[in-house]
Tab-separated table of C-alpha atoms in Angstrom:
chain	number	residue	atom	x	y	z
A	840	UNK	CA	125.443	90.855	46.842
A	841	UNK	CA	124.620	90.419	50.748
A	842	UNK	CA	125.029	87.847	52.597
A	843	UNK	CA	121.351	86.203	53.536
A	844	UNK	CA	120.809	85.840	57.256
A	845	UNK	CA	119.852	83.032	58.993
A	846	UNK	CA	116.450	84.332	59.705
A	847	UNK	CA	116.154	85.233	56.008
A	848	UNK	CA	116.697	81.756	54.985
A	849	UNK	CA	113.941	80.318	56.942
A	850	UNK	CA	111.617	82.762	56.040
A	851	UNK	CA	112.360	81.557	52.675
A	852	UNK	CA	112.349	78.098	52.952
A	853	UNK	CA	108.674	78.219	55.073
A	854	UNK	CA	107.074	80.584	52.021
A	855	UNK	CA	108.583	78.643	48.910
A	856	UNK	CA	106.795	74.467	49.311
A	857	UNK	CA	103.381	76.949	50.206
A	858	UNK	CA	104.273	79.056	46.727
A	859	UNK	CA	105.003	76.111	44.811
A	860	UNK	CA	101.797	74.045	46.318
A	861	UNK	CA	99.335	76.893	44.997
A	862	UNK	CA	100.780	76.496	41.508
A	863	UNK	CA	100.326	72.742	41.370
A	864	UNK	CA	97.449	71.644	39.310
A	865	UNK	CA	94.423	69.900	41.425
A	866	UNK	CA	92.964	66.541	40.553
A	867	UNK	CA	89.516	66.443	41.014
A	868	UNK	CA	89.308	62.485	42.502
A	869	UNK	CA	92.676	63.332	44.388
A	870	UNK	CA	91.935	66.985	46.184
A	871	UNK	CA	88.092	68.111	45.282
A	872	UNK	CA	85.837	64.763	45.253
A	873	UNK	CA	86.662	64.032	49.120
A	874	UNK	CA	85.399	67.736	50.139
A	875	UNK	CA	82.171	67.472	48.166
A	876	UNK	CA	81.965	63.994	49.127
A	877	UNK	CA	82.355	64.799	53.137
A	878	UNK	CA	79.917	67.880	52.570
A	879	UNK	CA	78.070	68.498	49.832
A	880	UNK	CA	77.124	64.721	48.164
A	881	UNK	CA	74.580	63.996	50.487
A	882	UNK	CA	72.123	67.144	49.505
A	883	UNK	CA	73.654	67.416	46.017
A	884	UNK	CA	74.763	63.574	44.960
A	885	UNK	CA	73.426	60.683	43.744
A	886	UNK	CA	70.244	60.213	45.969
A	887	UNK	CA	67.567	62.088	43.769
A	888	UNK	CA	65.193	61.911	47.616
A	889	UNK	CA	67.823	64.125	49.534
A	890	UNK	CA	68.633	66.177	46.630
A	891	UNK	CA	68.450	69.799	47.503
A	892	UNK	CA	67.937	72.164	44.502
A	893	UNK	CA	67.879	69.899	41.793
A	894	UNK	CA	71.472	70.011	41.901
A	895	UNK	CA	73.969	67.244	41.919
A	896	UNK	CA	77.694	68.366	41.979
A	897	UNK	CA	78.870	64.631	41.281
A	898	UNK	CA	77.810	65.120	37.451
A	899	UNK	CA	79.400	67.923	35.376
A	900	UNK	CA	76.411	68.389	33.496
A	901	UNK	CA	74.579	69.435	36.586
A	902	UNK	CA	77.172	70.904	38.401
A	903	UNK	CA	77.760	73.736	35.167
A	904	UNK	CA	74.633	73.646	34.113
A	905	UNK	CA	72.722	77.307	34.155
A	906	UNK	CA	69.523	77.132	36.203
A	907	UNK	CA	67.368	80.425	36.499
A	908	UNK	CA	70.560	82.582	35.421
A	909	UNK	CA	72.650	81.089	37.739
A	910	UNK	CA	75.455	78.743	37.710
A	911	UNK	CA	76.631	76.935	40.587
A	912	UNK	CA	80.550	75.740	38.812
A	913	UNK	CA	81.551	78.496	36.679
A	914	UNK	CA	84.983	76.648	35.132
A	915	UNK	CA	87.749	79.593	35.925
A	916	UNK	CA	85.682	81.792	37.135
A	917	UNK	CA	85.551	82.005	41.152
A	918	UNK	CA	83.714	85.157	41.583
A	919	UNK	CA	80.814	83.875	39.171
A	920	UNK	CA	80.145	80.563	40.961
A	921	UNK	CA	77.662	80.103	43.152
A	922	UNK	CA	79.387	77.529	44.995
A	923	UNK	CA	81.780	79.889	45.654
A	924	UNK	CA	79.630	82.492	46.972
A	925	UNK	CA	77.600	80.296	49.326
A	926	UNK	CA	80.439	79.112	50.787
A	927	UNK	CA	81.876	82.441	51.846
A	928	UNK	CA	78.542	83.840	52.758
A	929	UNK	CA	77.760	85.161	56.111
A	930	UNK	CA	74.130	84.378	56.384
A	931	UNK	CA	73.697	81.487	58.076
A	932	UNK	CA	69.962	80.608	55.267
A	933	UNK	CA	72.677	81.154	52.295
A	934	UNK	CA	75.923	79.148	53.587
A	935	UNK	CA	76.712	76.055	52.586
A	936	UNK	CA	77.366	73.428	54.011
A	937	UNK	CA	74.087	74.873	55.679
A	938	UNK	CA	74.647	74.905	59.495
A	939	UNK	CA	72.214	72.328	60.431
A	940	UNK	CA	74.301	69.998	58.573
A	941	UNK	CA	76.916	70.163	61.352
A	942	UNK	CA	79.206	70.383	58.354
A	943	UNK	CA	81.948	73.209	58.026
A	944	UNK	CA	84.200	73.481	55.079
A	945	UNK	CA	87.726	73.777	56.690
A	946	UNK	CA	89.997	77.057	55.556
A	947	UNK	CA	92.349	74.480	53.724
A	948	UNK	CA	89.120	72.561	52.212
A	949	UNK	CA	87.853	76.458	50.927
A	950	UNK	CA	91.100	77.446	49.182
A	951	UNK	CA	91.543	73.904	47.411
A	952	UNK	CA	87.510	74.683	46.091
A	953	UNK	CA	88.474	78.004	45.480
A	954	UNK	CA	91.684	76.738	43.396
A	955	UNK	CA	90.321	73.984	41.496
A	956	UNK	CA	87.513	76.475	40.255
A	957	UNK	CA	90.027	79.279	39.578
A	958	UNK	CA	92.105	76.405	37.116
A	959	UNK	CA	88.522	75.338	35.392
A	960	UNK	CA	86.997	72.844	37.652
A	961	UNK	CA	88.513	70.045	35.808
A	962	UNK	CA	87.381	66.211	36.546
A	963	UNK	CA	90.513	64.652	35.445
């Protein structure tokens, strides 16, 4: 066996707390309910006047629920989800947070969505 280098070792030691962080379950109150909360609650929350969509993504039973063939949470399925696929979109009338929100989804705040869908959107 060869010696590791120096160089080798740090390498290492950056990639492995990233590897083991994207096998750690998510908690919905802990890592997904302050995103939505910061940019989605106030078009798709509680207040049924600013509601956009009919859609409230603070109740599971909306939030999965199948409206005109589409779902915006499909549990474990990323691709499927249109939450998902507004928030990569590149047309500014499909994105969400829409732009005149002056809300933007951080990278880190897109994988965790992307992750917590991926393991079943779970609201532990």
């Amino acid at each position: 066996m060869l010696p590791l280098r120096p160089t080798t070792v740090l390498l290492l030691a950056s990639i492995l707390p990233r590897s083991h962080a994207a096998d750690e379950k998510l908690s919905f109150n802990e890592h997904v309910r302050p995103i939505l909360s910061q940019n989605c609650f106030a078009c798709h929350g509680t207040d049924a006047a600013h509601r956009k969509a009919g859609l409230r993504l603070d109740e599971p039973e909306s939030a999965y629920a199948e409206r005109k063939g589409v779902r915006a949470i499909v549990p474990g399925n990323v691709e499927a989800s249109e939450i998902w696929q507004r928030i990569i979109s590149p047309h500014e009338d499909e994105v969400m947070p829409p732009p005149d929100s002056h809300k933007q989804l951080s990278a880190r705040d897109k994988a965790v969505l992307e992750r917590w869908i991926a393991q079943g959107a779970r609201r532990n």
